PDB file of C-alpha atoms in Angstrom:
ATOM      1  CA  UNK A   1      69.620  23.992  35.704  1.00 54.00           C
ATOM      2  CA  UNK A   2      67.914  26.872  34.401  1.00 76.00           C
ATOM      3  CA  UNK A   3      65.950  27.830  37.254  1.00 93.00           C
ATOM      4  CA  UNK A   4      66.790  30.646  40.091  1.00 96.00           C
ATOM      5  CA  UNK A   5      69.953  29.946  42.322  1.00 96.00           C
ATOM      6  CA  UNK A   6      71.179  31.487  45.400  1.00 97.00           C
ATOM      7  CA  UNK A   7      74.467  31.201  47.406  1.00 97.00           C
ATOM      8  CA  UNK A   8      75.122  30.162  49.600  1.00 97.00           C
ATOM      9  CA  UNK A   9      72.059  28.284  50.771  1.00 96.00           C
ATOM     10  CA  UNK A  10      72.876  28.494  54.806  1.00 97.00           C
ATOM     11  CA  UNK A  11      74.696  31.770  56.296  1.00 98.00           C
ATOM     12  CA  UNK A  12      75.534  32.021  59.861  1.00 98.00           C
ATOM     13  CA  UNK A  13      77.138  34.809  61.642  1.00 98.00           C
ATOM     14  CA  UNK A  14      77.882  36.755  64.709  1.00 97.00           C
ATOM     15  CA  UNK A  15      76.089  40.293  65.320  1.00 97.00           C
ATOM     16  CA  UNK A  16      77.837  42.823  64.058  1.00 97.00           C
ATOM     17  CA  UNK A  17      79.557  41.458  61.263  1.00 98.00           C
ATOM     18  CA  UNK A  18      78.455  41.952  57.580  1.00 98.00           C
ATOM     19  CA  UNK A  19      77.279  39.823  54.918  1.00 98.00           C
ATOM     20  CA  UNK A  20      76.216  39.413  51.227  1.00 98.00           C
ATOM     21  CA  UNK A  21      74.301  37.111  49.540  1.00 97.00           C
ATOM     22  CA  UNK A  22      73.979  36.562  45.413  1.00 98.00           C
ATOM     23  CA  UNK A  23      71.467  35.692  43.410  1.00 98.00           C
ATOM     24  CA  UNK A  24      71.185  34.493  39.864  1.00 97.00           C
ATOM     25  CA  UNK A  25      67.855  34.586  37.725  1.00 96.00           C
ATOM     26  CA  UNK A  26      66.640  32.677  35.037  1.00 95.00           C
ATOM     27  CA  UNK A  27      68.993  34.029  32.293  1.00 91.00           C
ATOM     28  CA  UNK A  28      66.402  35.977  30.097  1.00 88.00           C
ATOM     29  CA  UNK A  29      64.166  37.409  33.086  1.00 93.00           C
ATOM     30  CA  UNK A  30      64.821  41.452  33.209  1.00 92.00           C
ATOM     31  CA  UNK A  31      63.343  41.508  36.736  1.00 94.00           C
ATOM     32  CA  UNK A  32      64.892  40.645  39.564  1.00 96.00           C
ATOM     33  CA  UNK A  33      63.388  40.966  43.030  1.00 97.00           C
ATOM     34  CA  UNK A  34      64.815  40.526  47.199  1.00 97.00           C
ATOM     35  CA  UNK A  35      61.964  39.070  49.687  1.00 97.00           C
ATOM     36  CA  UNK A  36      62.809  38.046  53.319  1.00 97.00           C
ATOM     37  CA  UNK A  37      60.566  35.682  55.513  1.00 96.00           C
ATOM     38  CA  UNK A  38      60.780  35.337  59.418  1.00 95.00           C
ATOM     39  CA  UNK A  39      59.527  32.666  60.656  1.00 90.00           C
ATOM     40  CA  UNK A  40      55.894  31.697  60.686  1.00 87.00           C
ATOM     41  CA  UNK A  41      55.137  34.179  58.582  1.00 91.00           C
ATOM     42  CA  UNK A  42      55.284  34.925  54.807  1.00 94.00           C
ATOM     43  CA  UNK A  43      57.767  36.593  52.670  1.00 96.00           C
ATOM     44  CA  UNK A  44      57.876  40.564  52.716  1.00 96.00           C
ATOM     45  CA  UNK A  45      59.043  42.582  49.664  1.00 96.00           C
ATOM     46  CA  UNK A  46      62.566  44.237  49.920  1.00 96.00           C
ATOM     47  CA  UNK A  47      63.337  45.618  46.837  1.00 96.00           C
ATOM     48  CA  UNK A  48      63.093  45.206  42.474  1.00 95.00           C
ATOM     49  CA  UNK A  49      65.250  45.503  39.768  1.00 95.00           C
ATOM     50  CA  UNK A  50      64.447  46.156  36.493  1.00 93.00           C
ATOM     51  CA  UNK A  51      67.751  45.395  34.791  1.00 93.00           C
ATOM     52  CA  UNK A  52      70.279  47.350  36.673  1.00 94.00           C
ATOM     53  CA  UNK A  53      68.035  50.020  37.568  1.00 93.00           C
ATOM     54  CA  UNK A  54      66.528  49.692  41.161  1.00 93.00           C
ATOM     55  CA  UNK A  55      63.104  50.645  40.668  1.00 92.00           C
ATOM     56  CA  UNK A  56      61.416  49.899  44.327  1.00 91.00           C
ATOM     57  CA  UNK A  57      62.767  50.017  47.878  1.00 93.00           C
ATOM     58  CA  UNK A  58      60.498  49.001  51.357  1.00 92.00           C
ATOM     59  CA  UNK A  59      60.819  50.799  53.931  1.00 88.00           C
ATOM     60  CA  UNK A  60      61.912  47.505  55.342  1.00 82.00           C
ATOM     61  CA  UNK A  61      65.037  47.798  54.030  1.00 85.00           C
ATOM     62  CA  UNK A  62      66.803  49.730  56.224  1.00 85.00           C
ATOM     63  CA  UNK A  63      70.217  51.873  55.869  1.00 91.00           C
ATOM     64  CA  UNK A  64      72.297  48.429  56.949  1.00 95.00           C
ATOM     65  CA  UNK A  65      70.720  46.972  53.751  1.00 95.00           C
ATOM     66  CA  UNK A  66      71.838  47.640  50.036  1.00 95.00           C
ATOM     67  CA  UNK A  67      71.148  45.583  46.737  1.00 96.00           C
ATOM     68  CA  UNK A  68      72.942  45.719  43.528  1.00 96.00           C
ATOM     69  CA  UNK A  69      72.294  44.344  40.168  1.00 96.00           C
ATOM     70  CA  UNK A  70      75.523  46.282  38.465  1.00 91.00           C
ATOM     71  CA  UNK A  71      75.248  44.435  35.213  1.00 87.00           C
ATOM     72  CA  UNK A  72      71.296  43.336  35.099  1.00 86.00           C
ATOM     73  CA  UNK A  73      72.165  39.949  35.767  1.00 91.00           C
ATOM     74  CA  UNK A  74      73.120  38.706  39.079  1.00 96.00           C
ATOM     75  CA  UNK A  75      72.388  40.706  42.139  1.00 98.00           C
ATOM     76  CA  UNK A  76      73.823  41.031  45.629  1.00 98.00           C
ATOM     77  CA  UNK A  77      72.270  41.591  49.064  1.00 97.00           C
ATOM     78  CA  UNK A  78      74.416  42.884  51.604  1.00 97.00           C
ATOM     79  CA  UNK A  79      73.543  43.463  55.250  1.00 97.00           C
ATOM     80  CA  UNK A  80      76.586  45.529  57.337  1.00 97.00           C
ATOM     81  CA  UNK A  81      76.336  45.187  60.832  1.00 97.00           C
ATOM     82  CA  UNK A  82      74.278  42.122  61.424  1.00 97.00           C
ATOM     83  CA  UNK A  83      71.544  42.138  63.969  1.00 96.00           C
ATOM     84  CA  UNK A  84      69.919  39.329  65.381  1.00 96.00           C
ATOM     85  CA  UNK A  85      66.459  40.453  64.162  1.00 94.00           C
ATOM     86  CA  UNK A  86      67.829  40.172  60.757  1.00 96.00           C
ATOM     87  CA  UNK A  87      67.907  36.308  60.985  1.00 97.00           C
ATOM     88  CA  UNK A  88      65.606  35.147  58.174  1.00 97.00           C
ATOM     89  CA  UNK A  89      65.599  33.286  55.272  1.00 96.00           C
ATOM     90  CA  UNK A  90      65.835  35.504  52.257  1.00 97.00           C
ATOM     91  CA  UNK A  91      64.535  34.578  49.054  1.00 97.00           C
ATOM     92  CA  UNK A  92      65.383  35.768  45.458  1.00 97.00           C
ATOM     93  CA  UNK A  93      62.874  35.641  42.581  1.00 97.00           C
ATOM     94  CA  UNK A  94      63.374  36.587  38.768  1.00 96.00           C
ATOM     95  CA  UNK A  95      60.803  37.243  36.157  1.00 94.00           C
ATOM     96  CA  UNK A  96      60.387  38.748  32.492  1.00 91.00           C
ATOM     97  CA  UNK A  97      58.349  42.071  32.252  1.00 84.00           C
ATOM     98  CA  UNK A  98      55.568  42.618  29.666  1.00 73.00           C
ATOM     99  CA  UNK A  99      53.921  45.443  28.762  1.00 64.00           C
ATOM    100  CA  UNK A 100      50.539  43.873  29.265  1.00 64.00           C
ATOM    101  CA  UNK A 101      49.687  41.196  32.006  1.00 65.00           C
ATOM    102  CA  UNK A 102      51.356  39.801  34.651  1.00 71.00           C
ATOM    103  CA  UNK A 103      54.514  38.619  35.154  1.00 80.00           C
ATOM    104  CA  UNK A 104      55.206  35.431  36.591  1.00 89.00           C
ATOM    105  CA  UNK A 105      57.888  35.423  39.642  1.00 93.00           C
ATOM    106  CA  UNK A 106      59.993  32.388  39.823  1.00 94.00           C
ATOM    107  CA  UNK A 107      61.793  31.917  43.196  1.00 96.00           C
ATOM    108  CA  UNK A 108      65.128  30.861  44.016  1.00 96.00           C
ATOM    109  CA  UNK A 109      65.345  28.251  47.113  1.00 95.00           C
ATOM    110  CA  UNK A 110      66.479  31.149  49.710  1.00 96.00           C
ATOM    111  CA  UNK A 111      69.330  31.762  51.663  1.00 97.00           C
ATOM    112  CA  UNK A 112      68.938  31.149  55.356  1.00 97.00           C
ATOM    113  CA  UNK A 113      70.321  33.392  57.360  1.00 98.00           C
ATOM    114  CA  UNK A 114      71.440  32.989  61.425  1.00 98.00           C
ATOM    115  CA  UNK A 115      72.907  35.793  63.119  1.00 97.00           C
ATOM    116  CA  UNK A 116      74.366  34.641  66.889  1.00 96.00           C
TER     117      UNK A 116
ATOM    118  CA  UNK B   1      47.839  49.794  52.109  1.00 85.00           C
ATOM    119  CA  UNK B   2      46.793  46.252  50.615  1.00 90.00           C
ATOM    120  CA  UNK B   3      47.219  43.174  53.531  1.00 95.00           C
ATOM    121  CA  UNK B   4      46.428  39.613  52.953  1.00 97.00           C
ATOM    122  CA  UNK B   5      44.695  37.490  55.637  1.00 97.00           C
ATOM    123  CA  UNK B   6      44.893  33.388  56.016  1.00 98.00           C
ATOM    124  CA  UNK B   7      43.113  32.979  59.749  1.00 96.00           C
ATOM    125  CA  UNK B   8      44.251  29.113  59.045  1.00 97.00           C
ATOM    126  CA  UNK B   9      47.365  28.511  60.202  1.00 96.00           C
ATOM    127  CA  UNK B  10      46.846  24.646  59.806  1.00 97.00           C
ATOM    128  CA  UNK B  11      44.374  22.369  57.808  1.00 98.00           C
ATOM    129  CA  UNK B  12      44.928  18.632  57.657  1.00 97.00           C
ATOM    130  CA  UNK B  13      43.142  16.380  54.950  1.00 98.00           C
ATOM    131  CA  UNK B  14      42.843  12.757  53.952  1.00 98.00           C
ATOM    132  CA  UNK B  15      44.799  11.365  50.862  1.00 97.00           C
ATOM    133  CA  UNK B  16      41.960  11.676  48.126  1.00 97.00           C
ATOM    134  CA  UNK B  17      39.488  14.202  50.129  1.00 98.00           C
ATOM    135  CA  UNK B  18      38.549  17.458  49.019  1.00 98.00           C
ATOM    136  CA  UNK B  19      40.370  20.742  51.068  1.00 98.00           C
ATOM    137  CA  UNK B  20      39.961  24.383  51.418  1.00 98.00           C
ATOM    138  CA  UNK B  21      42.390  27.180  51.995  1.00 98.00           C
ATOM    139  CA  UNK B  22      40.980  30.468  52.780  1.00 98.00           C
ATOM    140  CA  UNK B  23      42.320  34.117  52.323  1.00 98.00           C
ATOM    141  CA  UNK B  24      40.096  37.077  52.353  1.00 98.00           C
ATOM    142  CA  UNK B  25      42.741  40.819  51.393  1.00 98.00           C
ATOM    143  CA  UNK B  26      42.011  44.334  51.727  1.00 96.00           C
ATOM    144  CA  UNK B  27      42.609  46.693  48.773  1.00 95.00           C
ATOM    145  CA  UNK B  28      41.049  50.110  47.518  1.00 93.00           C
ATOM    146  CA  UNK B  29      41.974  49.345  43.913  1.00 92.00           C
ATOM    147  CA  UNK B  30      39.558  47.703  41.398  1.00 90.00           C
ATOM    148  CA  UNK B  31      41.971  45.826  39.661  1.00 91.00           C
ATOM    149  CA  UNK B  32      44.654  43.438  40.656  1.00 94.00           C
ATOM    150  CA  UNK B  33      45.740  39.443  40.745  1.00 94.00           C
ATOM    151  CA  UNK B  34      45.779  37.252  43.000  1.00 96.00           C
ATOM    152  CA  UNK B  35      47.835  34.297  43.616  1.00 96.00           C
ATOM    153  CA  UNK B  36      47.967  30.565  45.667  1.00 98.00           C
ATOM    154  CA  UNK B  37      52.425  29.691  46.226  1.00 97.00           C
ATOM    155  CA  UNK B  38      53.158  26.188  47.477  1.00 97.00           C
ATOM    156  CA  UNK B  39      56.302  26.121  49.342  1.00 95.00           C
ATOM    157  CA  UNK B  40      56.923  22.183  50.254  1.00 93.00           C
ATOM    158  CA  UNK B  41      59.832  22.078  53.233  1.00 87.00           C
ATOM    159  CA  UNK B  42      63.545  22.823  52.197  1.00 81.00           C
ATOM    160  CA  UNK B  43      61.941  23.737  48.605  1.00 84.00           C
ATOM    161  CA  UNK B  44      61.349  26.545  47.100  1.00 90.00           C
ATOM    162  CA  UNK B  45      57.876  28.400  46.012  1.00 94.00           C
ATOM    163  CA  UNK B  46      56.036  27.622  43.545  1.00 95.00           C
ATOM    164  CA  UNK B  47      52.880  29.387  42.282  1.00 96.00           C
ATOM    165  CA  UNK B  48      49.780  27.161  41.926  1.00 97.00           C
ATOM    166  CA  UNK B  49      46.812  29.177  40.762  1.00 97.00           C
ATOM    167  CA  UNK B  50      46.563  33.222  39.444  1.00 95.00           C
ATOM    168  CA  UNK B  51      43.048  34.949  38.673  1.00 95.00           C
ATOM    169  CA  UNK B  52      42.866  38.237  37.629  1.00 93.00           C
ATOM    170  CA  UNK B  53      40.462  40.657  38.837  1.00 93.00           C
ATOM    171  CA  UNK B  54      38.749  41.835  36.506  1.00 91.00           C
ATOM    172  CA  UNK B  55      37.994  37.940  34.938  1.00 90.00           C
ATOM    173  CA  UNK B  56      34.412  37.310  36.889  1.00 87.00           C
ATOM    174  CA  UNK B  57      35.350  33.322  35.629  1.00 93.00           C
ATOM    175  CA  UNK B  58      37.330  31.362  38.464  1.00 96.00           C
ATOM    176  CA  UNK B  59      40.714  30.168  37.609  1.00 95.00           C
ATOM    177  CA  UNK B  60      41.360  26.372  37.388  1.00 96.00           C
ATOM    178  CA  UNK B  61      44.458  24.132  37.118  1.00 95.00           C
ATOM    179  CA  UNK B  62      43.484  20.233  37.380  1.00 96.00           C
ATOM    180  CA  UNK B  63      42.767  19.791  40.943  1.00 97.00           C
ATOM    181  CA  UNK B  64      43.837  23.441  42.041  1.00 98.00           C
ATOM    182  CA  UNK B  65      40.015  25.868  41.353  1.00 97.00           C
ATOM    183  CA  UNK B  66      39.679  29.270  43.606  1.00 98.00           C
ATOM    184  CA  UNK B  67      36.693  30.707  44.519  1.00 97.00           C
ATOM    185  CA  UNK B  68      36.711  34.396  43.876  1.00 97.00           C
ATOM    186  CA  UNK B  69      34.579  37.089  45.877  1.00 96.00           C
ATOM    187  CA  UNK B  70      35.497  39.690  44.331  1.00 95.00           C
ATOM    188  CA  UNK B  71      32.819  42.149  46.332  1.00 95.00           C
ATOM    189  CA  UNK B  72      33.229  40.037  49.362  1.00 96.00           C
ATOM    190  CA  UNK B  73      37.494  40.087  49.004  1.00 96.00           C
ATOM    191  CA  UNK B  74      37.785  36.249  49.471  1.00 97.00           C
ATOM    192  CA  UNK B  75      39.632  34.137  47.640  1.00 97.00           C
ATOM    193  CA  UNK B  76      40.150  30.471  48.632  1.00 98.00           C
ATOM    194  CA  UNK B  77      41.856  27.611  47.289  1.00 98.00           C
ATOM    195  CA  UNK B  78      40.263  24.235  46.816  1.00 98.00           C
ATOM    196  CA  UNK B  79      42.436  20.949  45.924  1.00 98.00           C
ATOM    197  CA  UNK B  80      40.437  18.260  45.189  1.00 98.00           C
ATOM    198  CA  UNK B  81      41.664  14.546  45.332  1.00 98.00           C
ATOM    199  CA  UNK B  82      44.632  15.348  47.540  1.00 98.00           C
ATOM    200  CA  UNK B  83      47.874  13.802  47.763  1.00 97.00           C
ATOM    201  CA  UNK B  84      50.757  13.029  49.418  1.00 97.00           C
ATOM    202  CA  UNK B  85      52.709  15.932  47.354  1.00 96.00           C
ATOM    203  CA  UNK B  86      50.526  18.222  48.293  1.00 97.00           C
ATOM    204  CA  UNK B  87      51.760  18.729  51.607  1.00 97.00           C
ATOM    205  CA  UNK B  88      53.041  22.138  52.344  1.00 97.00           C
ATOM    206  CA  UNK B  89      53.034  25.851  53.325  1.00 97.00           C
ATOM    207  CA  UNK B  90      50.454  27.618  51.031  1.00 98.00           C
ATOM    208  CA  UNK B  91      50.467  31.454  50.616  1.00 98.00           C
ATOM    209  CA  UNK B  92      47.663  33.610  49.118  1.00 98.00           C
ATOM    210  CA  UNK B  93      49.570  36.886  47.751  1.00 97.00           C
ATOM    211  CA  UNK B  94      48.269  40.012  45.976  1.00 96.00           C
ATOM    212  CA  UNK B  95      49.980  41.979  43.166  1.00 94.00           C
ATOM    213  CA  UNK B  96      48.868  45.586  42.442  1.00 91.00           C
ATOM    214  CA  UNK B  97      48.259  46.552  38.527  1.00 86.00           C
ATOM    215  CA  UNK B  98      49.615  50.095  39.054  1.00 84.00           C
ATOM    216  CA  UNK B  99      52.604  50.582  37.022  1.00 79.00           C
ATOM    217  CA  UNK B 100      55.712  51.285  39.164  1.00 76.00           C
ATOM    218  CA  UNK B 101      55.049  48.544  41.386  1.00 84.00           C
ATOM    219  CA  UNK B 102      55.283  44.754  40.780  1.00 87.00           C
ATOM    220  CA  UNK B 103      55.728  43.474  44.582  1.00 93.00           C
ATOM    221  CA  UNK B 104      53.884  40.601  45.845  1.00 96.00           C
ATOM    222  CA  UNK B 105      51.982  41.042  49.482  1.00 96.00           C
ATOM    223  CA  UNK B 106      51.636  37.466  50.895  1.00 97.00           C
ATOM    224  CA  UNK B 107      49.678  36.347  53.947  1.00 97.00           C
ATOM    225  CA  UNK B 108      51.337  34.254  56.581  1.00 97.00           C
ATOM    226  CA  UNK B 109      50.019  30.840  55.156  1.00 97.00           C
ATOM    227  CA  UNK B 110      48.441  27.894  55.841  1.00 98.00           C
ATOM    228  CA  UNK B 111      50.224  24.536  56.438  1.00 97.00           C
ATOM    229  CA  UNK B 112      48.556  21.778  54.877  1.00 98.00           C
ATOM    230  CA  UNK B 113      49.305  18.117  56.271  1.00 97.00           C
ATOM    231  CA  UNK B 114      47.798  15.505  53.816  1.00 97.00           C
ATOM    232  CA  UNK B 115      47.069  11.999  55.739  1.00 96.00           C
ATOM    233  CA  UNK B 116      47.389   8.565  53.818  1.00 95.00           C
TER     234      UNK B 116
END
């Protein structure tokens, strides 16, 4: 499968706790970007990579929240000290810059997240 | 700030009919694209339709055609000769052309039920 994957698929927790979440692009995409939807609504922007370089941060993600993409490859979401408004499912999506046009973004099929 | 607007938040058709999906946005730049994601349940998104700004020509892909108002900020989605399959959560999302950003801005969709 070539496509983006994300693990684990289904996360559930108790408040307070932390928790990371990893995502895989498709293997020659240089961009690699963190969206999280609520329910009933659509998916807001967290953060890009550009390689390993973290190029833009919302003001969504809070202090609790930190991505990594230490190699440019696969990245990691983590969320320390779990609230239950950070229940959500949050999706992954990779794509391959150009210098001219746009750059398709090809999603991963989210990880689901339940904080009790 | 850019936002994206979908004031459907359902729209039923019959297997075969023609449907529309509406999204009107709000931007201060002159040039940007705009895109129609498909996210069937448990799946992941998948983008249907893109039209850049600055092409006056409306972007089609076999059934999927927008209607671009590019003075008016509307852009809707028509699928013509519906099916099953198409049954899903559709977003409208905007990207920015600025360099230093690539995030998408999505509205909060419209869920499409197709009926045999």
């Amino acid at each position: 499968d070539t496509g983006v994957s994300q693990n684990p698929r289904h996360k559930i927790t108790k408040r307070g706790q932390n928790v990371t979440f990893r995502c895989d692009p498709i293997s020659e995409h240089n961009r690699l970007y963190w969206y999280r939807q609520t329910l009933g609504q659509g998916p807001e922007f967290l953060t890009y990579f550009q390689n390993e370089a973290q190029l833009e941060k919302s003001r969504l993600l809070s202090d609790r929240f930190s991505a990594e993409r230490p190699k440019g490859s696969f990245s990691t979401l983590e969320i320390q000290r779990t609230e239950q408004g950070d229940s959500a499912m949050y999706l992954c999506a990779s794509s391959l810059a150009q210098t001219r046009g746009h750059n398709e973004q090809f999603f991963g099929p989210g990880t689901r997240l339940t904080v009790l | 700030a850019q936002t994206v607007t979908q004031s459907q938040p359902e729209m039923s058709v019959q297997e075969a009919e023609t449907v529309t999906l509406s999204c009107t946005y709000d931007t201060s730049e002159s040039d940007y694209y705009l895109f129609w994601y498909k996210q069937p349940p448990s799946r992941q998104m998948i983008l249907v339709i893109r039209q850049e700004a600055y092409k006056q020509q409306n972007a089609t892909e076999n059934r999927f055609s927008v209607n671009f108002q590019k003075a008016a900020k509307s852009f809707s989605l028509k699928i013509s000769d519906s099916q099953l399959g198409d049954a899903a959560m559709y977003f409208c999302a905007y990207r920015s052309s600025l360099l230093g950003t690539d995030k998408l801005i999505f509205g909060t969709g419209t869920r499409l039920q197709v009926f045999p």
